[in-house]
């Protein structure tokens, strides 16, 4: 693909075209467009469903999963509430 060079225009930077695109008439720009995007996102059915289920998942995690994991970790340590726990392995179970 050979491009013919005009001797009057030897600088390729000056041989460019400027293209300006404008949003369609009536389209919102700036903060209004962001607000519309957030509103459209939260109006989807699956997002609304997850918003209703989220408190149950958080409650399960905080009040069930984390205490189970903490008790499992502490079962392999020697700890008396006044000193830092130290790992003793399976000695608690022998």
XYZ file of C-alpha atoms in Angstrom:
94
model
C 0.000 0.000 0.000
C 1.924 2.974 -1.309
C 0.747 6.383 -0.296
C 1.608 9.233 -2.606
C 3.386 12.049 -0.851
C 2.505 15.557 -1.882
C 5.727 17.564 -2.114
C 3.946 20.603 -0.674
C 3.004 18.591 2.435
C 6.044 16.720 3.633
C 5.021 16.637 7.296
C 2.672 13.652 7.935
C 1.409 15.266 11.158
C -0.058 18.167 9.228
C -1.686 15.733 6.794
C -4.257 14.452 9.305
C -7.972 15.005 9.550
C -9.775 16.038 12.696
C -12.885 14.021 13.486
C -15.153 15.183 16.269
C -17.986 12.947 17.422
C -20.851 14.363 19.393
C -23.341 12.352 21.444
C -26.788 11.921 19.909
C -29.311 14.661 20.548
C -31.055 14.176 23.882
C -28.354 11.916 25.326
C -27.230 12.740 28.840
C -23.577 13.418 29.522
C -21.466 13.865 32.633
C -22.999 13.104 36.016
C -26.460 12.587 34.541
C -25.149 9.743 32.388
C -23.465 8.153 35.409
C -26.672 8.348 37.433
C -28.620 6.817 34.540
C -26.069 3.996 34.289
C -26.298 3.223 38.008
C -30.098 3.343 37.866
C -30.139 0.978 34.883
C -27.779 -1.413 36.686
C -29.897 -1.585 39.846
C -33.131 -2.001 37.883
C -32.038 -5.420 36.624
C -33.928 -8.289 38.273
C -30.835 -10.283 39.237
C -29.278 -7.284 41.015
C -32.433 -6.710 43.028
C -32.504 -10.406 43.952
C -28.904 -10.336 45.141
C -29.618 -7.209 47.196
C -32.338 -9.131 49.058
C -30.142 -12.206 49.603
C -26.981 -10.297 50.600
C -27.957 -9.699 54.284
C -28.516 -13.443 54.735
C -25.114 -14.260 53.265
C -23.405 -11.661 55.454
C -25.182 -12.963 58.562
C -24.231 -16.543 57.737
C -20.619 -15.541 57.203
C -20.327 -13.439 60.374
C -22.301 -15.624 62.790
C -21.624 -19.135 61.457
C -18.651 -19.482 59.124
C -16.156 -17.247 60.945
C -16.766 -18.809 64.409
C -16.384 -22.314 62.942
C -13.088 -21.364 61.314
C -11.881 -19.621 64.501
C -12.708 -22.656 66.654
C -10.897 -24.929 64.207
C -7.785 -22.730 64.329
C -7.893 -22.393 68.127
C -8.278 -26.153 68.580
C -4.666 -26.558 67.421
C -3.297 -23.972 69.891
C -2.685 -23.618 73.605
C -4.399 -20.466 74.800
C -5.495 -19.258 78.246
C -6.972 -15.823 77.350
C -4.064 -13.996 79.049
C -1.158 -15.000 76.813
C -0.865 -15.189 73.073
C -1.939 -18.530 71.621
C 0.868 -20.788 70.439
C 0.557 -23.685 68.029
C 0.789 -27.154 69.603
C -0.619 -29.235 66.768
C -2.532 -32.394 67.681
C -1.491 -32.422 71.371
C -4.979 -31.224 72.338
C -6.404 -34.412 70.828
C -3.957 -36.985 72.233
